[in-house]
mmCIF file of C-alpha atoms and ligand atoms in Angstrom:
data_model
loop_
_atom_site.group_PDB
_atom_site.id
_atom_site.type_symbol
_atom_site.label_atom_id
_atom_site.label_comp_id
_atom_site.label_asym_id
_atom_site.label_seq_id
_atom_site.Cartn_x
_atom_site.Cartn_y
_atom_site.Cartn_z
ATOM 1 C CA UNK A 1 106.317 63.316 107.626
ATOM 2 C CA UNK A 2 104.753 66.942 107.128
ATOM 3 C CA UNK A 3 106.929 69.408 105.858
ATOM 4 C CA UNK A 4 106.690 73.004 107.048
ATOM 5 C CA UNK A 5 106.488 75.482 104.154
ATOM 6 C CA UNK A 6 105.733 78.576 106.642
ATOM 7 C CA UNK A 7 107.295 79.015 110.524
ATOM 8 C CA UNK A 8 107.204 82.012 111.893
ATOM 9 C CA UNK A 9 109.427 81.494 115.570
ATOM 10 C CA UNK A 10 109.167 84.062 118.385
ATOM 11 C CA UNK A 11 106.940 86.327 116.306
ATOM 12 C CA UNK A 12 106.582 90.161 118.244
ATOM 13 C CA UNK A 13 105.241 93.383 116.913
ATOM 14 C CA UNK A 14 105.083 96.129 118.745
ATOM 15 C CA UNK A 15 103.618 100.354 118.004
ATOM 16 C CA UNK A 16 104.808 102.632 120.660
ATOM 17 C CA UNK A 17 103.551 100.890 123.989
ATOM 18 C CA UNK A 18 101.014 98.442 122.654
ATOM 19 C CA UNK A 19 102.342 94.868 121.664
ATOM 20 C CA UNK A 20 99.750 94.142 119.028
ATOM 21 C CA UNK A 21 101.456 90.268 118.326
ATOM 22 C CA UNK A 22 103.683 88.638 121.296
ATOM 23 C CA UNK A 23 106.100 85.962 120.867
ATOM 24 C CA UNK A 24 103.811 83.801 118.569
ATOM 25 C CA UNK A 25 105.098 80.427 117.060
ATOM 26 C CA UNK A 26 103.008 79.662 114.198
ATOM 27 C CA UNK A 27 103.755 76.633 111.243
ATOM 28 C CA UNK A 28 101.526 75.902 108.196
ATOM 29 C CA UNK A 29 102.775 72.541 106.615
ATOM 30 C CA UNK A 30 102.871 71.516 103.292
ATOM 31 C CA UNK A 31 99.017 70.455 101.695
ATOM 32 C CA UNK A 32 97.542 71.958 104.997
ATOM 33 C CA UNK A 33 94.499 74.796 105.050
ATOM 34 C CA UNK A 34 95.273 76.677 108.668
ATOM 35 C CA UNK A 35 92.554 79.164 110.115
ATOM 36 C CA UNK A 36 94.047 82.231 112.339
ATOM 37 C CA UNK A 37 90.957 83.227 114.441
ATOM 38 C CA UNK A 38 90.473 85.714 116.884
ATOM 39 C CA UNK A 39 88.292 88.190 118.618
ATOM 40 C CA UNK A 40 88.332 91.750 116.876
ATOM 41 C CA UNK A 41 92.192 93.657 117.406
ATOM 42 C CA UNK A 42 93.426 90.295 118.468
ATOM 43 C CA UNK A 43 96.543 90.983 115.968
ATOM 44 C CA UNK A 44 95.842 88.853 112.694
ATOM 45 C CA UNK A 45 95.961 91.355 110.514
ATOM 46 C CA UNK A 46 99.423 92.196 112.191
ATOM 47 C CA UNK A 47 100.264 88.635 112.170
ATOM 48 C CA UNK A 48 99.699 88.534 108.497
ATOM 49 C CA UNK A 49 101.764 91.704 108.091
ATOM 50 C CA UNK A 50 104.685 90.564 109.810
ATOM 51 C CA UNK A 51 104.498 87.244 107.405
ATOM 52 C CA UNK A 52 104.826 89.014 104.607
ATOM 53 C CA UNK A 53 106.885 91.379 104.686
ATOM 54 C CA UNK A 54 104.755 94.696 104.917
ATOM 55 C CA UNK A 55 106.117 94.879 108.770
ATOM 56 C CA UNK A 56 109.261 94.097 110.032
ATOM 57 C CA UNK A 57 108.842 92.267 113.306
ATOM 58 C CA UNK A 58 110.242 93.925 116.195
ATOM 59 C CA UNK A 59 111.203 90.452 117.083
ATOM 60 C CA UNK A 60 111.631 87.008 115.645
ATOM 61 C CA UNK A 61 112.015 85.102 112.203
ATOM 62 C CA UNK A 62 109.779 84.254 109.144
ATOM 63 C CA UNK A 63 110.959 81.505 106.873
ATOM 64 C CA UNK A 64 109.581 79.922 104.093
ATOM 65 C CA UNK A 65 110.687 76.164 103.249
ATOM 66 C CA UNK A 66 113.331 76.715 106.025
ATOM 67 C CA UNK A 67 114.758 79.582 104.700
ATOM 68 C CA UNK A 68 114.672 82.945 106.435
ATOM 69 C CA UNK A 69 112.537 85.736 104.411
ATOM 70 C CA UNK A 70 113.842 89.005 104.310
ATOM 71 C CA UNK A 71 110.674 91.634 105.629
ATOM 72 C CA UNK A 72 110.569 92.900 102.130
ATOM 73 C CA UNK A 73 107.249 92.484 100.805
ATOM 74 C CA UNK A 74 108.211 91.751 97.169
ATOM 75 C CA UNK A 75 111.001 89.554 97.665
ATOM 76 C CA UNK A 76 108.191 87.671 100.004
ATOM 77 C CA UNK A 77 105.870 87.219 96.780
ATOM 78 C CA UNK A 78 109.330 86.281 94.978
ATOM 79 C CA UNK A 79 109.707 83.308 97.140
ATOM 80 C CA UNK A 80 106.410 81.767 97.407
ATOM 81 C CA UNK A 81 103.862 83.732 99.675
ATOM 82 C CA UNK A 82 101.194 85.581 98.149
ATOM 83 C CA UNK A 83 98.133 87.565 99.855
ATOM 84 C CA UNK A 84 95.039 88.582 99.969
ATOM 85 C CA UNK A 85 93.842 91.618 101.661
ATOM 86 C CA UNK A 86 90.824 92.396 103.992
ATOM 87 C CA UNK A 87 89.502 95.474 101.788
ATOM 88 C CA UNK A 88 90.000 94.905 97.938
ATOM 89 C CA UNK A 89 92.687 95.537 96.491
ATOM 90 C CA UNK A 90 91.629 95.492 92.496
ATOM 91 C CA UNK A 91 92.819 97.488 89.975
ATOM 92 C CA UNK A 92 89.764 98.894 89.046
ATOM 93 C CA UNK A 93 89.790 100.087 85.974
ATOM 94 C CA UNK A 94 91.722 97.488 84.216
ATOM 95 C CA UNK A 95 90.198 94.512 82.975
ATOM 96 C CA UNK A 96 90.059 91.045 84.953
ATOM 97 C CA UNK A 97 92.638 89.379 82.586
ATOM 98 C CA UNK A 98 94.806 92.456 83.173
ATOM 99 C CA UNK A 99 94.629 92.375 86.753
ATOM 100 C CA UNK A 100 95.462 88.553 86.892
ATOM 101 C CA UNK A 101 98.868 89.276 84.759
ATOM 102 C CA UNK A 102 99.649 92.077 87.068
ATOM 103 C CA UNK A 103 100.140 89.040 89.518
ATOM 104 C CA UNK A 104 101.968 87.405 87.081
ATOM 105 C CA UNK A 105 105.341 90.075 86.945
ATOM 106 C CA UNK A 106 107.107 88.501 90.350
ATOM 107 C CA UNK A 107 107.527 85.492 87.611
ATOM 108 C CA UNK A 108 108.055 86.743 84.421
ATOM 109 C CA UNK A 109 111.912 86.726 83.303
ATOM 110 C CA UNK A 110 112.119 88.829 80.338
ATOM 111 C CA UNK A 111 113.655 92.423 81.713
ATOM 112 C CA UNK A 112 112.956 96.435 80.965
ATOM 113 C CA UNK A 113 114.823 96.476 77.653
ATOM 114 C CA UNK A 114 113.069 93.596 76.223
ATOM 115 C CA UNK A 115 109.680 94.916 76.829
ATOM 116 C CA UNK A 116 110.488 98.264 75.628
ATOM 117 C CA UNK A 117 111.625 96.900 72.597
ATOM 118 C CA UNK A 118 108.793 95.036 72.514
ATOM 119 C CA UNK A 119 111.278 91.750 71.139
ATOM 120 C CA UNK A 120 110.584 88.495 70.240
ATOM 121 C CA UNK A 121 111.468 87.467 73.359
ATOM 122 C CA UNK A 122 108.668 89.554 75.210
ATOM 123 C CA UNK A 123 106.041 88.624 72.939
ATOM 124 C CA UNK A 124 106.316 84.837 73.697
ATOM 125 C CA UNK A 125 106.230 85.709 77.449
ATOM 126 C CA UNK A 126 103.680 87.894 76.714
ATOM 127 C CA UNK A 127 101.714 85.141 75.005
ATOM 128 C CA UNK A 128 102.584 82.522 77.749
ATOM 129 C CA UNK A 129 101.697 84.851 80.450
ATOM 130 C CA UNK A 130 98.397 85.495 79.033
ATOM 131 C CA UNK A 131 97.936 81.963 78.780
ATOM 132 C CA UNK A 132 98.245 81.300 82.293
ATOM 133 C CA UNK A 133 96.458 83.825 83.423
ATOM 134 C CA UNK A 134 93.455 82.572 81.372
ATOM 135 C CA UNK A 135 94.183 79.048 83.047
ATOM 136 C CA UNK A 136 93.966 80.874 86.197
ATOM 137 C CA UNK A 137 90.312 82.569 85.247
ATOM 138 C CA UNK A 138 89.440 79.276 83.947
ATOM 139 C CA UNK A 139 90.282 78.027 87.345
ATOM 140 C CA UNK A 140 88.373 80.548 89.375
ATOM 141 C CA UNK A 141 84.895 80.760 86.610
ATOM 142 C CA UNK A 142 85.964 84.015 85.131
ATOM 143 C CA UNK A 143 87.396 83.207 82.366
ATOM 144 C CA UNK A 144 84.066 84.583 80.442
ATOM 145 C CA UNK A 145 84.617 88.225 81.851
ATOM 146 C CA UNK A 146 88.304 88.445 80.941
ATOM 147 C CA UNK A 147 87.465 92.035 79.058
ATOM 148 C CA UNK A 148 85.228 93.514 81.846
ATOM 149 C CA UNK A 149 86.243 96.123 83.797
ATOM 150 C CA UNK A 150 87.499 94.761 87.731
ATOM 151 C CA UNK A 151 85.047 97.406 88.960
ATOM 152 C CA UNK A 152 81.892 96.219 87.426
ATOM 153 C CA UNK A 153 82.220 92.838 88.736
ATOM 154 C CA UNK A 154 79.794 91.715 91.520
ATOM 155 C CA UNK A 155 81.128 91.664 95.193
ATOM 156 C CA UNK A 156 82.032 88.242 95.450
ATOM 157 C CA UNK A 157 83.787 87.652 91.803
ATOM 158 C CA UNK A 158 85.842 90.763 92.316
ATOM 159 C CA UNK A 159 86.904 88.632 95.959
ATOM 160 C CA UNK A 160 87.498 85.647 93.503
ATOM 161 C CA UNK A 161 89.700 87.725 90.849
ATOM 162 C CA UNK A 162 91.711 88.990 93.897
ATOM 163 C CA UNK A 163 92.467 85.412 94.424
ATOM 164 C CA UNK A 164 93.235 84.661 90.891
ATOM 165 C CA UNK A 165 95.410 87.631 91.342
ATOM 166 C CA UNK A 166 97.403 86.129 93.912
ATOM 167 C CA UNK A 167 97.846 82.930 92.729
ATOM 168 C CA UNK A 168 99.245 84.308 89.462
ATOM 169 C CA UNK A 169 102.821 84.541 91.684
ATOM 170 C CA UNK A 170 102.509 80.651 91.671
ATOM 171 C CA UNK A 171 102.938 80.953 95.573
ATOM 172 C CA UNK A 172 103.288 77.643 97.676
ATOM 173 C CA UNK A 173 101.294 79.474 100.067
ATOM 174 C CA UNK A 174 98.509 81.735 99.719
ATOM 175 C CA UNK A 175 97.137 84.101 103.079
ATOM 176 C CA UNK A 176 93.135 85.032 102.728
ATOM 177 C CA UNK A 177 92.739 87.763 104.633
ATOM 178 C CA UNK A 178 89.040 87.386 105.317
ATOM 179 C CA UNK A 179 88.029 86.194 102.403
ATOM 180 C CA UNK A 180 84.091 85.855 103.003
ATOM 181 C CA UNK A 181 83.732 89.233 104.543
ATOM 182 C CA UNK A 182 80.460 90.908 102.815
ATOM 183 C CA UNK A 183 79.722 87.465 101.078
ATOM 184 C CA UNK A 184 76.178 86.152 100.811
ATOM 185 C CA UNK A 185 75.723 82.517 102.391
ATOM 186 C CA UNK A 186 75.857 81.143 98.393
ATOM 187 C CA UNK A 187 79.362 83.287 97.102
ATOM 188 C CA UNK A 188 80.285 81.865 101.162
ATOM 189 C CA UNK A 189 79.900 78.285 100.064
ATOM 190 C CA UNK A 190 81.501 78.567 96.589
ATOM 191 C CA UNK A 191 84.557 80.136 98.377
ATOM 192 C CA UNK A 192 84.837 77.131 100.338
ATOM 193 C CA UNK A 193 84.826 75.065 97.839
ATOM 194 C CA UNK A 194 87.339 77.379 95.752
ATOM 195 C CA UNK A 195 89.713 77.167 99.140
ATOM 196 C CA UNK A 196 89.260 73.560 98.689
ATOM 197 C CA UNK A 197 90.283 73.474 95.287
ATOM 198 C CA UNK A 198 93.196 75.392 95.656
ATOM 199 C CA UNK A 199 94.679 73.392 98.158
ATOM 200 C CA UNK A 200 94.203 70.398 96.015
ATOM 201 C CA UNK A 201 96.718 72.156 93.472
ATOM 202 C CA UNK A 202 98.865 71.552 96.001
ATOM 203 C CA UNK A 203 99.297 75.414 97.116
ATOM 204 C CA UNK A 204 98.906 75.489 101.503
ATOM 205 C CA UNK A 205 96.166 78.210 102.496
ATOM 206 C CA UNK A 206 96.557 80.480 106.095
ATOM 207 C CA UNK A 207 93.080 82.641 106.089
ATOM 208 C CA UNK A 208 92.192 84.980 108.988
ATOM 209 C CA UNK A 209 87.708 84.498 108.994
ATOM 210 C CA UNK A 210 85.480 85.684 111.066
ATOM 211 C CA UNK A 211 82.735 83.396 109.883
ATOM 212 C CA UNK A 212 83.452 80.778 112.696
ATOM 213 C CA UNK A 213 81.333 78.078 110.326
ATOM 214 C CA UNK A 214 83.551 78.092 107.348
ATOM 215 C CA UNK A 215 86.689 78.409 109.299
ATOM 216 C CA UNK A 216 86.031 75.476 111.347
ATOM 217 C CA UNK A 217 84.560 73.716 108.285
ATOM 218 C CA UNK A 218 87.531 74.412 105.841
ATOM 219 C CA UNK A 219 90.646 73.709 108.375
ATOM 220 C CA UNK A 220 93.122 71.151 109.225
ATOM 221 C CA UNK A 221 93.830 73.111 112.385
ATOM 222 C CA UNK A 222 93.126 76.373 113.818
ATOM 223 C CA UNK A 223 95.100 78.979 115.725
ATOM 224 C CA UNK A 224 92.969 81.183 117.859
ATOM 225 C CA UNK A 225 95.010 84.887 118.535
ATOM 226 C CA UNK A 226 93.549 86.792 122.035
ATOM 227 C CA UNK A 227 95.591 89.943 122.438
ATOM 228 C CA UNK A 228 98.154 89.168 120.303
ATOM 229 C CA UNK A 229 99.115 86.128 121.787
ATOM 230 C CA UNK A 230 98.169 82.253 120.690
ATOM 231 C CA UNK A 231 95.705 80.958 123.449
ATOM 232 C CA UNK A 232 95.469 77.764 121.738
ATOM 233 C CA UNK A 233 95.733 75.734 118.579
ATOM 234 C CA UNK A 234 94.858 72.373 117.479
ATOM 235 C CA UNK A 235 91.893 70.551 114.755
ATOM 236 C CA UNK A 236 88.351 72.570 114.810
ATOM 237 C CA UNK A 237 87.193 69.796 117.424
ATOM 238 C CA UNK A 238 89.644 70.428 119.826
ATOM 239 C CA UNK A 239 89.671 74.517 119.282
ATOM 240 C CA UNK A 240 85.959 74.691 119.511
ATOM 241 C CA UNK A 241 85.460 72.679 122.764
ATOM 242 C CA UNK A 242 88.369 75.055 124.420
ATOM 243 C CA UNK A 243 86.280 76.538 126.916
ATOM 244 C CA UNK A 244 89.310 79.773 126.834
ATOM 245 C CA UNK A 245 88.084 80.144 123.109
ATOM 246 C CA UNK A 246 84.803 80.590 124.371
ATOM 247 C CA UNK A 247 85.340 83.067 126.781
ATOM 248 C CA UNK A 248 88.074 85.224 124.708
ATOM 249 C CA UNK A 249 84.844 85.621 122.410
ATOM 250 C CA UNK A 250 82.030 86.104 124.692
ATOM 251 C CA UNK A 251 85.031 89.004 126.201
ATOM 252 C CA UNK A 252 85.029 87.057 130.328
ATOM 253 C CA UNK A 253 88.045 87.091 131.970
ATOM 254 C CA UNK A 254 89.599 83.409 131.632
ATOM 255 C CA UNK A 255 92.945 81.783 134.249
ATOM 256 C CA UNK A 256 96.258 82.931 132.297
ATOM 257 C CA UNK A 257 94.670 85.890 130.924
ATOM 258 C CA UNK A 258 97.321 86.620 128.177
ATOM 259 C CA UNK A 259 96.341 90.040 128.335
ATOM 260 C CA UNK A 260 97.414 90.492 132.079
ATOM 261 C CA UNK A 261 100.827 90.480 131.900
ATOM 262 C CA UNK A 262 100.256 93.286 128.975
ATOM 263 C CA UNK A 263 97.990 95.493 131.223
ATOM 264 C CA UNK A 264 100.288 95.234 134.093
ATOM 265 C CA UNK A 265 103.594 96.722 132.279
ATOM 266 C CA UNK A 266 101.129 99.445 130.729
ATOM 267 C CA UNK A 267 99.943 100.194 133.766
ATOM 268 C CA UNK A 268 103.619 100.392 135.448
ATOM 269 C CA UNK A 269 104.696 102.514 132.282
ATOM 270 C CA UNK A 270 101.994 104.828 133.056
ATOM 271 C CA UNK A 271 102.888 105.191 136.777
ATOM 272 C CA UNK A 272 106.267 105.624 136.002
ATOM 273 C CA UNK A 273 105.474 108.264 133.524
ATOM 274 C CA UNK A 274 103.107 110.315 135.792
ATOM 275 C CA UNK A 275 105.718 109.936 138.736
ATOM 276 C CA UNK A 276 108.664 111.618 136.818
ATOM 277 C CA UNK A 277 106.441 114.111 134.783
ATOM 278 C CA UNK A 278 106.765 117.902 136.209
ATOM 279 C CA UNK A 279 104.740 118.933 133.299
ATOM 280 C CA UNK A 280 101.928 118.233 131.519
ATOM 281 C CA UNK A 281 103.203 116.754 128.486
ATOM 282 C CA UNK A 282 100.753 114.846 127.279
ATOM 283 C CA UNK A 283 100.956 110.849 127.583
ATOM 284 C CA UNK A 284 99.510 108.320 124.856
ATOM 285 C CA UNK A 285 97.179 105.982 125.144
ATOM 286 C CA UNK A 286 98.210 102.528 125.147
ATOM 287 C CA UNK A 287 94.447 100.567 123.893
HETATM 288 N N1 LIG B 1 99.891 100.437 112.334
HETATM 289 C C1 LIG B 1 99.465 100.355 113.600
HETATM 290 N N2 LIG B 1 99.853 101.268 114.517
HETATM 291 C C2 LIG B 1 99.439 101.194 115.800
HETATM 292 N N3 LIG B 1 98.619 100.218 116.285
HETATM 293 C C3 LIG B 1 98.197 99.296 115.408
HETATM 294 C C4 LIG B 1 98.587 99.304 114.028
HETATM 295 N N4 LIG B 1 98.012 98.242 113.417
HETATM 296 C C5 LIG B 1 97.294 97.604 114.352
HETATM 297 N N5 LIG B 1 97.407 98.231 115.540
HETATM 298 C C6 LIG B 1 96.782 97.803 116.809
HETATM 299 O O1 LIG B 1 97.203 96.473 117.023
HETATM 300 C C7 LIG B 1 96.139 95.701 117.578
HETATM 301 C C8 LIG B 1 95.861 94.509 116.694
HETATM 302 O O2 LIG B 1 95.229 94.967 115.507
HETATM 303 P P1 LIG B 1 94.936 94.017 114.256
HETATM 304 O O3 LIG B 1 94.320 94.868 113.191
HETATM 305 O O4 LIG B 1 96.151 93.267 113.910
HETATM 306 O O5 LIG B 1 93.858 93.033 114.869
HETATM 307 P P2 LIG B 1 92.890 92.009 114.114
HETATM 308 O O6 LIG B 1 92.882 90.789 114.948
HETATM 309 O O7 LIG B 1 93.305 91.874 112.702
HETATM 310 O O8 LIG B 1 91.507 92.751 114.216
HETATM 311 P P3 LIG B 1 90.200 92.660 113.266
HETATM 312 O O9 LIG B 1 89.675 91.287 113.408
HETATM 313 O O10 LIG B 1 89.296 93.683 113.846
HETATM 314 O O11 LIG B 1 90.657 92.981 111.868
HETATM 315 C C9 LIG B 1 94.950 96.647 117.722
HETATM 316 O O12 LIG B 1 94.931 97.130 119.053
HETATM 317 C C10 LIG B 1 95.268 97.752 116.742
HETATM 318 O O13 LIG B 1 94.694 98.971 117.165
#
């Protein structure tokens, strides 16, 4: 039976007059790797947002292992999700071991006092946090740059310490936003094979791509996002041979445009607003 760690029910998030995300259902199970695709301002990055916590849905639930998260981004990380993000988000001038135990603080125990005082107590989780943050480096093939500096680090390793970073929450479910973007075709393949890996530890993996190759190669299913709504979702085979998928990316008009609905009530807004303006206020625009 597969066991849903994420469910996000009757997701909506809305900015003024544009719905960027519309009533989206959405699970990740237990042991799965999902891929959220999507033409460019299709709404994964709000998607992602609204999952953890850095936007509060204007309607709808996110829970985690059935219970509903509060849209608080910290006390997301507390319960099990942790993130990447599309631009990096490094610590640059602290040193790769440093960042990694940055992750680490959503599970360390040992309060202010303690490591003010600088107690026995904070020592040993000192020494144990260290410890697993080395495991972690070990994990992702950094373990031999644990003094450098996060911003002399190539591209692609300072993608992989941001990953490191993450998983030092000990999430059940990690979110890659993008995580090949800038990539060469060989730091590309060793990320698949770190996604991979990371599933195998038993950790489920949502990642937004737009590299349509290592998406499709990666995931168990795939959930493709046009205009903030879900057109379809199913295994790579099935996604791929959607002829809608197709056409949301070459940009033709497809039957059940989700976007038509959208344009309509825009357009009616709009009217609306022009009828009962005697000014000439001025009137946003809603793409
Ligand atoms: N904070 C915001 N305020 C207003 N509009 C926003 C905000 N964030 C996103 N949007 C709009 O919501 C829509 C969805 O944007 P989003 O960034 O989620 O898409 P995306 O699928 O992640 O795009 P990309 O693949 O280009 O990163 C876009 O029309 C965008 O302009």
């Amino acid at each position: 039976m597969t066991t849903p760690v994420l469910e996000a029910r009757d997701v909506t998030m809305r900015f003024g007059g544009l719905t960027a995300v519309r009533s989206v259902d959405f699970t990740v199970n237990a042991g799965e790797i999902v891929g959220l695709i999507g033409p460019n301002g299709a709404g994964k990055t709000t998607f992602f947002n609204c999952l953890t916590g850095l936007y509060v849905p204007t309607e709808g639930t996110v829970s985690y292992k059935g219970t509903v998260l509060p849209p608080k981004p910290h006390l997301v990380t507390q319960a099990g999700i942790a993130r990447t993000f599309q631009n990096i988000r490094l610590f640059a001038n602290m040193t790769v071991l440093e960042n990694v135990l940055v992750g680490r603080h959503t599970r360390t125990k040992e309060g202010l006092w303690s490591a003010l005082l600088r107690g026995p107590g904070f020592k040993k989780a000192e020494r144990d946090s260290e410890e697993r943050a080395m495991e972690l480096l070990e994990f992702i093939g950094l373990a031999h740059k644990r003094d450098h500096l996060a911003r002399n680090l190539p591209y692609g390793e300072q993608r992989k310490l941001e990953i490191a970073r993450a998983m030092a929450s000990e999430p059940g479910l990690l979110l890659l936003d993008e995580p090949t973007a800038g990539m060469n075709p060989q730091e590309t393949r060793a990320t698949e094979e770190l996604v991979f890996a990371i599933r195998d530890k038993g950790i489920a993996v949502l990642l937004i791509e737009h590299d349509m190759r290592f998406v499709f190669n990666l995931s168990d299913r795939v959930a493709v996002l046009v205009q903030g709504e879900k057109l379809v979702e199913g295994t790579p085979d099935v996604v791929q041979a959607d002829e809608r998928v197709v056409a949301a990316y070459l940009g033709e008009p497809f039957e059940g445009d989700p976007g038509e609905a959208e344009a309509a009530e825009v357009e009616a807004a709009e009217a609306a607003a022009d009828a009962t303006s005697t000014t000439s206020s001025t009137k946003g625009e809603a793409q």
